[in-house]
Amino acid sequence: MAAARAQMSPDQAQPLLSVRGLNKTFGGVQALAEVSFEVRPGDILGVIGPNGSGKTTLVNAITGFIKLDSGRVSFQGRDITGWAPHKIVNRGLTRTFQVMRPYFSLPAFKNLIVPLFSNRARRTGGWRGGGRLGSRDTVAVDILEEIGFERESYVPYKVASSLPTGYLKRLELARCLALRPELIICDEVFSGLSMSEMASMVPLMEKLNLEGITLIMVEHRLRELFRLATRVLVMNFGAKIAEGTPEEVMADEQVKEAYFGSEEVYGYV
Amino acid sequence: MEILVYGIINSVTLALMALGFTLVYGVSRLPNFAHGALYVLTGYITWQLLNRLGLPYFLAGFLSLALVGGVGALMYHFILERIRGMAISEIIASYAIGLAILEGLRWAGLKGGTFILKPFIEGSLNIAGVSVDYQRVLAVVLGAALVGFLWLFVNQTRLGLALKGMAQDERAAMTLGIDSDRMAVVAMALGSIFAGVAALVLMPLGSIIVESGYQVLILAVAVCIVGGLGSWTGALLAAFVIGFAQILTVSYLGAHWQMVVALVAIILTLVLRPSGLFGKQKELEERV
Amino acid sequence: MARHHEGMRKERLDRGIKVRSDGVYAVGSWREMAFLLAPRLVLILGLLALPLALAQAPYWQKVLSIICIYALLAIGFDFLAHFVGLVSLGGALYIGVGAYLAALLNTELGLPVWATIPLATVLGGGVCTLLLWPCLPLRGVYFAIVSLMFPLLASRIIEALDVFGGTDGVIGVAGFPGVWVEQYLLVVCLLLILFGLRRLVNEDVGLVFRGVKDNDQAVKASGINITTFKALGVFIAASLGCLGGAILAHIYNWAGISQFALDFSIIPIAATVVGGGGTLVGPVIGCLILVPISELLRDFGTLRIAVYALILMAFIVFKSEGLMSFGARKYNQSESWVEI
């Protein structure tokens, strides 16, 4: 699968997502200040930063949920600045939400019906195989199985309100997968998970990446993130203060100062 | 010149009508759709006190203001408080109360022509070649006085400061020991009294009719939305914008279009600039 | 009461069939089928029989027509408010647009009744959707306020421009061939729309609509244009209102400014609140109760408006679930006293 994707993008060096000079202020507060970065196909980019450093604003800005003051976002070489969220999603850039609000009263698989109504899902014919869309319900259950809902245990058919947080997080990811995206921006998929749930989430993210999906992961859980990420971007007060491999970022003095407070970096992680 | 003078008068009139509405909304986030009904109710009570009991004008005025303030407070405490925070229910319920009051009054015999409050002062004044009767001058003076009073009240008294605190951040106010339900009742009583004052000042210019209840409501909503709901300065400025726009349309297009201006102003504002002329970003996100 | 039941407690059970099969009907016996079908049959047969039952009372036949028109409007309101999340306080706009369109198509173009009604329904739905299109991004209260303004604006503009007959309205609109045609057209339309819409909201599309209402962010992030779905919702609701308006114009042989009047905005809302919002059947039941009350009070003039405003207020404050939800709960639950 990964090989197939690599063939599809002829120039491996061309970035999948390129963000240049994003600015956004909320009533005098600089939420984003000249943020620029690039993501290449197949990357896992980690975005970290203290609370209120503008991480979620960055996600909202890239995916079109808020209007930018200035800056450009381009995806697959096309300028998507100012596009409506659903248009961006239909090009293959999708996101998860920190606060999930599934249809609690419905079976889990019914939660995937909405994305399956999108143009992209219709075009790509659900998750497995191209061509015509099968019954929406079967496609939905297939996607849930793909993301770790055991079909035999009837978890996909259980009412969403009875699912633990780990499954709800996966449900949120599955909503993105239903769109067969090129890039998923994950807003804190690890937060609120138990240790064992976390342990199974990490390989899941790895698997998605191996299947050819590029990931941007906004996280607070540094230990898991640093295991996954190929590159890490550190934000503080809306600005990018460091970018590099996990090791480089950990060694950066400015990052230690701003994010970790003092020398207790490894203790915190 | 005529346009300027009548524009100012019309604007202050609008501000008078809207002040109570924006006060209530600002403090308790309640769009009080019974506002127009309270306006007409004041006129009706005053007329009854004047003509049935034969009370002197000022006593009747004050009594009816007190009564209407009480009606507002009771209405809030016993009915609207139960659905606090459910915006749509608040609109529908307060509108239903207003409808009940207005149509009840109509049934009780309130018709145009028979119910007339006489002006406080007869006669007219000549301002820069335009003849203006004293009642209108009084309306402008009273309107200005009311705004001044409101400003003093909000910034100088304990109660006023509590109201202001609640308007800015209800939860923070509650942590400071401000009883938000009581404050909302106070705001509602004040808002009703403001509607009443507007009625006492403006009604002598015409007769007391049920339709003016709906009209006042629409105008108040228009002013508040154009100004940015809950923003007092915004409401004042919006009153001037709409006031002059109305006078201009009346003199160039005809009286039929006067109401259309207010309605179009609401729709245009919400569509083009949902936060109103002077609203804040936060409110924008609530609306869109 | 309490003395009779000393040493007992009240036990409340959901009917097994409801618990097992919410949405998926795995019905095994005639009893269970009857249990599910009985309320539906009562409604369908009852509505179909009403015109016959009222054959001797032409006045009440008219009332039945009015009930059906209000019910169409109320179903539209309920659908828009509880499944799309847009509270439209301006139902009169739909009635007015439908009535004027039907009247103009009939008097100006000479189209017969069977053509004007469907045309007015579809065209009217389109016109209302276009008018409300700029307001679709607005939320809750703000959409409600704007939608309340539209019918007022429409009547003022017709008045000011003096078009479409001005304050006199469009007169000389053709009537129905007979009272039975009028009655059964309305009743059958109402039933078809009621059950059709109930099916629609329970289909997969209904989930998208509900998503637009409850969680528009997630719907956007799922690659769906929420404005399209909101517009679709408005079109459906507006078409229902326009259908009612068109029929109204043909019943009264007239279309006028009073069809933009407040009654058409308020009664459907009151009916929805009283009957139970989010059920689609509730609004019909609400209309069956409220409209006759308002007719009985007609002698008292505007007091009837005050009365149903008070009923509306009482329900919204004290019994906001409405009669239908209340009734359905009672129907599906059995209560009994058991020994402790």
Tab-separated table of C-alpha atoms in Angstrom, chain B:
chain	number	residue	atom	x	y	z
B	1	MET	CA	-32.364	71.031	8.777
B	2	GLU	CA	-35.717	69.406	9.242
B	3	ILE	CA	-34.103	66.047	8.612
B	4	LEU	CA	-31.451	66.745	11.222
B	5	VAL	CA	-33.910	67.791	13.936
B	6	TYR	CA	-36.392	65.017	13.261
B	7	GLY	CA	-33.565	62.555	12.817
B	8	ILE	CA	-32.270	63.318	16.287
B	9	ILE	CA	-35.741	63.092	17.787
B	10	ASN	CA	-36.466	59.824	16.037
B	11	SER	CA	-33.105	58.419	17.074
B	12	VAL	CA	-33.581	59.257	20.727
B	13	THR	CA	-37.060	57.767	20.541
B	14	LEU	CA	-35.613	54.543	19.202
B	15	ALA	CA	-32.926	54.542	21.876
B	16	LEU	CA	-35.612	54.961	24.544
B	17	MET	CA	-37.518	51.999	23.170
B	18	ALA	CA	-34.422	49.813	22.959
B	19	LEU	CA	-32.758	50.675	26.261
B	20	GLY	CA	-34.808	48.280	28.379
B	21	PHE	CA	-34.442	45.442	25.887
B	22	THR	CA	-30.682	45.755	25.679
B	23	LEU	CA	-30.360	46.086	29.464
B	24	VAL	CA	-32.177	42.810	30.045
B	25	TYR	CA	-30.289	41.041	27.293
B	26	GLY	CA	-26.957	42.391	28.461
B	27	VAL	CA	-27.398	41.203	32.017
B	28	SER	CA	-29.246	37.919	31.718
B	29	ARG	CA	-28.936	37.016	28.001
B	30	LEU	CA	-32.694	36.941	27.782
B	31	PRO	CA	-34.169	38.292	24.552
B	32	ASN	CA	-37.288	39.706	26.164
B	33	PHE	CA	-39.865	39.479	23.427
B	34	ALA	CA	-42.521	40.737	25.827
B	35	HIS	CA	-40.844	44.135	25.760
B	36	GLY	CA	-43.394	45.738	23.450
B	37	ALA	CA	-46.258	44.347	25.521
B	38	LEU	CA	-44.834	45.916	28.681
B	39	TYR	CA	-44.640	49.195	26.784
B	40	VAL	CA	-48.312	49.124	25.862
B	41	LEU	CA	-49.275	47.809	29.299
B	42	THR	CA	-47.750	50.861	30.983
B	43	GLY	CA	-49.749	53.202	28.796
B	44	TYR	CA	-52.931	51.264	29.493
B	45	ILE	CA	-52.426	51.197	33.267
B	46	THR	CA	-51.591	54.884	33.350
B	47	TRP	CA	-54.700	55.702	31.361
B	48	GLN	CA	-56.840	53.629	33.709
B	49	LEU	CA	-55.329	55.267	36.789
B	50	LEU	CA	-55.823	58.702	35.289
B	51	ASN	CA	-59.342	58.278	34.043
B	52	ARG	CA	-60.880	55.676	36.343
B	53	LEU	CA	-59.313	56.683	39.642
B	54	GLY	CA	-58.691	60.270	38.726
B	55	LEU	CA	-55.156	60.278	40.060
B	56	PRO	CA	-52.871	63.185	39.185
B	57	TYR	CA	-50.631	62.636	36.195
B	58	PHE	CA	-47.322	62.194	37.960
B	59	LEU	CA	-48.671	59.872	40.642
B	60	ALA	CA	-50.369	57.750	38.000
B	61	GLY	CA	-47.154	57.613	36.010
B	62	PHE	CA	-45.044	56.523	38.945
B	63	LEU	CA	-47.600	53.986	40.109
B	64	SER	CA	-47.864	52.400	36.709
B	65	LEU	CA	-44.084	52.270	36.375
B	66	ALA	CA	-43.886	50.485	39.721
B	67	LEU	CA	-46.636	48.081	38.650
B	68	VAL	CA	-45.011	47.284	35.335
B	69	GLY	CA	-41.650	46.793	37.036
B	70	GLY	CA	-43.390	44.327	39.343
B	71	VAL	CA	-45.037	42.542	36.426
B	72	GLY	CA	-41.649	42.179	34.744
B	73	ALA	CA	-40.005	40.865	37.893
B	74	LEU	CA	-42.799	38.374	38.605
B	75	MET	CA	-42.883	37.236	35.004
B	76	TYR	CA	-39.185	36.546	35.164
B	77	HIS	CA	-39.180	34.931	38.583
B	78	PHE	CA	-42.103	32.594	38.076
B	79	ILE	CA	-41.888	31.778	34.403
B	80	LEU	CA	-38.755	32.701	32.525
B	81	GLU	CA	-36.323	31.673	35.246
B	82	ARG	CA	-37.352	28.059	34.730
B	83	ILE	CA	-36.191	28.015	31.142
B	84	ARG	CA	-33.106	30.145	31.644
B	85	GLY	CA	-30.394	29.404	29.119
B	86	MET	CA	-32.630	27.641	26.598
B	87	ALA	CA	-32.510	30.500	24.131
B	88	ILE	CA	-35.272	29.383	21.814
B	89	SER	CA	-37.628	28.527	24.652
B	90	GLU	CA	-36.918	31.938	26.148
B	91	ILE	CA	-37.854	33.664	22.918
B	92	ILE	CA	-40.991	31.628	22.388
B	93	ALA	CA	-42.138	31.864	26.009
B	94	SER	CA	-41.514	35.591	26.377
B	95	TYR	CA	-43.127	36.204	23.009
B	96	ALA	CA	-46.120	34.149	24.128
B	97	ILE	CA	-46.428	36.210	27.296
B	98	GLY	CA	-46.229	39.397	25.281
B	99	LEU	CA	-48.811	38.089	22.851
B	100	ALA	CA	-51.109	37.140	25.713
B	101	ILE	CA	-50.809	40.598	27.268
B	102	LEU	CA	-51.312	42.478	24.008
B	103	GLU	CA	-54.174	40.408	22.666
B	104	GLY	CA	-55.703	40.288	26.140
B	105	LEU	CA	-55.667	44.086	26.226
B	106	ARG	CA	-57.169	44.215	22.760
B	107	TRP	CA	-59.942	41.910	23.893
B	108	ALA	CA	-60.446	44.075	26.981
B	109	GLY	CA	-61.300	46.904	24.641
B	110	LEU	CA	-58.053	48.647	23.908
B	111	LYS	CA	-58.625	50.249	20.530
B	112	GLY	CA	-57.032	53.144	18.766
B	113	GLY	CA	-58.535	56.589	19.201
B	114	THR	CA	-60.279	56.230	22.536
B	115	PHE	CA	-57.239	55.773	24.727
B	116	ILE	CA	-55.188	58.919	24.593
B	117	LEU	CA	-52.705	60.236	27.114
B	118	LYS	CA	-52.438	63.979	26.991
B	119	PRO	CA	-48.985	65.540	26.599
B	120	PHE	CA	-47.216	66.740	29.727
B	121	ILE	CA	-46.677	70.127	28.176
B	122	GLU	CA	-48.650	71.673	25.374
B	123	GLY	CA	-47.242	74.012	22.802
B	124	SER	CA	-44.295	73.949	20.528
B	125	LEU	CA	-40.854	75.331	20.136
B	126	ASN	CA	-39.019	76.722	17.177
B	127	ILE	CA	-35.596	75.152	16.662
B	128	ALA	CA	-33.630	76.566	13.741
B	129	GLY	CA	-36.754	77.196	11.734
B	130	VAL	CA	-38.341	73.825	12.488
B	131	SER	CA	-41.357	73.728	14.735
B	132	VAL	CA	-41.074	71.023	17.390
B	133	ASP	CA	-43.670	70.459	20.097
B	134	TYR	CA	-42.572	70.400	23.698
B	135	GLN	CA	-43.409	66.735	24.188
B	136	ARG	CA	-40.796	65.738	21.633
B	137	VAL	CA	-38.237	68.025	23.215
B	138	LEU	CA	-39.098	66.435	26.528
B	139	ALA	CA	-38.599	62.989	25.007
B	140	VAL	CA	-35.112	63.929	23.860
B	141	VAL	CA	-34.228	65.483	27.222
B	142	LEU	CA	-35.617	62.529	29.134
B	143	GLY	CA	-33.889	60.095	26.842
B	144	ALA	CA	-30.558	61.778	27.471
B	145	ALA	CA	-31.294	61.924	31.195
B	146	LEU	CA	-32.148	58.224	31.258
B	147	VAL	CA	-28.924	57.278	29.547
B	148	GLY	CA	-27.018	59.440	32.033
B	149	PHE	CA	-28.910	57.891	34.924
B	150	LEU	CA	-28.179	54.411	33.646
B	151	TRP	CA	-24.502	55.207	33.312
B	152	LEU	CA	-24.326	56.577	36.857
B	153	PHE	CA	-26.341	53.701	38.236
B	154	VAL	CA	-24.187	51.068	36.604
B	155	ASN	CA	-20.880	52.658	37.474
B	156	GLN	CA	-21.554	54.172	40.881
B	157	THR	CA	-23.930	51.933	42.818
B	158	ARG	CA	-23.327	48.499	44.303
B	159	LEU	CA	-26.358	47.048	42.579
B	160	GLY	CA	-25.340	48.598	39.283
B	161	LEU	CA	-21.836	47.243	39.545
B	162	ALA	CA	-23.221	43.790	40.316
B	163	LEU	CA	-25.352	44.002	37.179
B	164	LYS	CA	-22.362	45.105	35.157
B	165	GLY	CA	-20.307	42.245	36.553
B	166	MET	CA	-22.984	39.777	35.556
B	167	ALA	CA	-23.209	41.233	32.091
B	168	GLN	CA	-19.494	40.757	31.609
B	169	ASP	CA	-19.059	37.269	33.016
B	170	GLU	CA	-21.877	35.557	34.794
B	171	ARG	CA	-19.861	32.707	36.288
B	172	ALA	CA	-17.126	34.962	37.581
B	173	ALA	CA	-19.804	37.182	39.105
B	174	MET	CA	-21.343	34.181	40.823
B	175	THR	CA	-18.027	33.230	42.377
B	176	LEU	CA	-17.903	36.745	43.834
B	177	GLY	CA	-21.143	36.142	45.661
B	178	ILE	CA	-23.532	37.818	43.244
B	179	ASP	CA	-26.869	36.028	43.144
B	180	SER	CA	-27.362	35.719	39.405
B	181	ASP	CA	-31.062	34.875	39.558
B	182	ARG	CA	-31.796	37.856	41.788
B	183	MET	CA	-29.786	40.131	39.555
B	184	ALA	CA	-31.663	38.871	36.527
B	185	VAL	CA	-34.931	39.694	38.287
B	186	VAL	CA	-33.627	43.172	39.083
B	187	ALA	CA	-32.537	43.634	35.475
B	188	MET	CA	-35.920	42.512	34.238
B	189	ALA	CA	-37.698	44.911	36.596
B	190	LEU	CA	-35.461	47.758	35.459
B	191	GLY	CA	-35.909	46.812	31.825
B	192	SER	CA	-39.683	46.806	32.250
B	193	ILE	CA	-39.557	50.203	33.940
B	194	PHE	CA	-37.496	51.550	31.058
B	195	ALA	CA	-40.097	50.240	28.636
B	196	GLY	CA	-42.647	52.017	30.810
B	197	VAL	CA	-40.766	55.309	30.818
B	198	ALA	CA	-40.512	55.140	27.060
B	199	ALA	CA	-44.262	54.577	26.922
B	200	LEU	CA	-45.063	57.495	29.220
B	201	VAL	CA	-42.896	59.848	27.216
B	202	LEU	CA	-43.794	58.696	23.733
B	203	MET	CA	-47.426	57.705	23.989
B	204	PRO	CA	-48.820	61.220	24.350
B	205	LEU	CA	-47.565	61.737	20.782
B	206	GLY	CA	-50.203	59.304	19.542
B	207	SER	CA	-52.879	57.109	21.026
B	208	ILE	CA	-52.396	53.860	22.920
B	209	ILE	CA	-52.815	51.042	20.444
B	210	VAL	CA	-51.965	47.365	20.544
B	211	GLU	CA	-50.033	47.496	17.263
B	212	SER	CA	-47.462	49.829	18.774
B	213	GLY	CA	-46.476	46.923	21.039
B	214	TYR	CA	-45.348	44.871	18.062
B	215	GLN	CA	-43.783	47.904	16.463
B	216	VAL	CA	-41.760	48.792	19.562
B	217	LEU	CA	-40.578	45.200	19.829
B	218	ILE	CA	-39.367	45.133	16.232
B	219	LEU	CA	-37.650	48.487	16.566
B	220	ALA	CA	-35.988	47.500	19.843
B	221	VAL	CA	-34.767	44.240	18.338
B	222	ALA	CA	-33.542	46.072	15.253
B	223	VAL	CA	-31.594	48.611	17.280
B	224	CYS	CA	-30.066	45.970	19.524
B	225	ILE	CA	-29.070	43.648	16.711
B	226	VAL	CA	-27.590	46.391	14.578
B	227	GLY	CA	-25.698	47.671	17.597
B	228	GLY	CA	-24.553	44.258	18.703
B	229	LEU	CA	-26.804	42.530	21.241
B	230	GLY	CA	-25.962	43.444	24.822
B	231	SER	CA	-23.756	46.383	23.920
B	232	TRP	CA	-25.203	49.640	25.297
B	233	THR	CA	-23.025	52.032	23.388
B	234	GLY	CA	-23.662	49.976	20.290
B	235	ALA	CA	-27.406	50.256	20.835
B	236	LEU	CA	-27.202	54.036	21.215
B	237	LEU	CA	-25.189	54.433	18.021
B	238	ALA	CA	-27.423	51.993	16.173
B	239	ALA	CA	-30.448	54.007	17.299
B	240	PHE	CA	-28.949	56.989	15.513
B	241	VAL	CA	-28.084	54.999	12.392
B	242	ILE	CA	-31.569	53.522	12.090
B	243	GLY	CA	-33.233	56.734	13.270
B	244	PHE	CA	-31.686	58.817	10.531
B	245	ALA	CA	-32.127	56.086	7.943
B	246	GLN	CA	-35.839	56.019	8.745
B	247	ILE	CA	-36.264	59.763	8.539
B	248	LEU	CA	-34.391	59.822	5.246
B	249	THR	CA	-36.549	57.070	3.768
B	250	VAL	CA	-39.717	58.761	4.986
B	251	SER	CA	-38.796	62.026	3.343
B	252	TYR	CA	-37.525	60.523	0.090
B	253	LEU	CA	-39.507	57.304	-0.354
B	254	GLY	CA	-42.652	57.607	1.713
B	255	ALA	CA	-43.953	56.580	5.105
B	256	HIS	CA	-44.741	53.033	3.975
B	257	TRP	CA	-41.052	52.245	3.900
B	258	GLN	CA	-40.260	53.341	7.451
B	259	MET	CA	-40.769	49.907	9.001
B	260	VAL	CA	-39.067	48.193	6.092
B	261	VAL	CA	-35.868	50.054	6.992
B	262	ALA	CA	-35.756	48.498	10.450
B	263	LEU	CA	-36.455	45.011	9.116
B	264	VAL	CA	-33.902	45.278	6.349
B	265	ALA	CA	-31.382	46.631	8.863
B	266	ILE	CA	-31.819	43.505	11.004
B	267	ILE	CA	-31.449	41.124	8.104
B	268	LEU	CA	-28.496	42.940	6.539
B	269	THR	CA	-26.655	43.236	9.832
B	270	LEU	CA	-27.057	39.587	10.700
B	271	VAL	CA	-26.038	38.442	7.270
B	272	LEU	CA	-23.138	40.808	6.641
B	273	ARG	CA	-21.780	41.459	10.081
B	274	PRO	CA	-23.356	39.064	12.558
B	275	SER	CA	-21.690	40.573	15.593
B	276	GLY	CA	-23.424	43.886	14.969
B	277	LEU	CA	-21.698	47.180	14.397
B	278	PHE	CA	-20.018	47.164	17.779
B	279	GLY	CA	-20.230	43.573	18.951
B	280	LYS	CA	-17.245	41.517	19.883
B	281	GLN	CA	-15.586	38.518	18.335
B	282	LYS	CA	-16.887	36.165	20.980
B	283	GLU	CA	-20.457	36.962	20.151
B	284	LEU	CA	-19.700	36.481	16.501
B	285	GLU	CA	-18.788	32.892	17.153
B	286	GLU	CA	-21.998	32.329	19.034
B	287	ARG	CA	-24.038	33.578	16.157
B	288	VAL	CA	-22.465	31.897	13.188
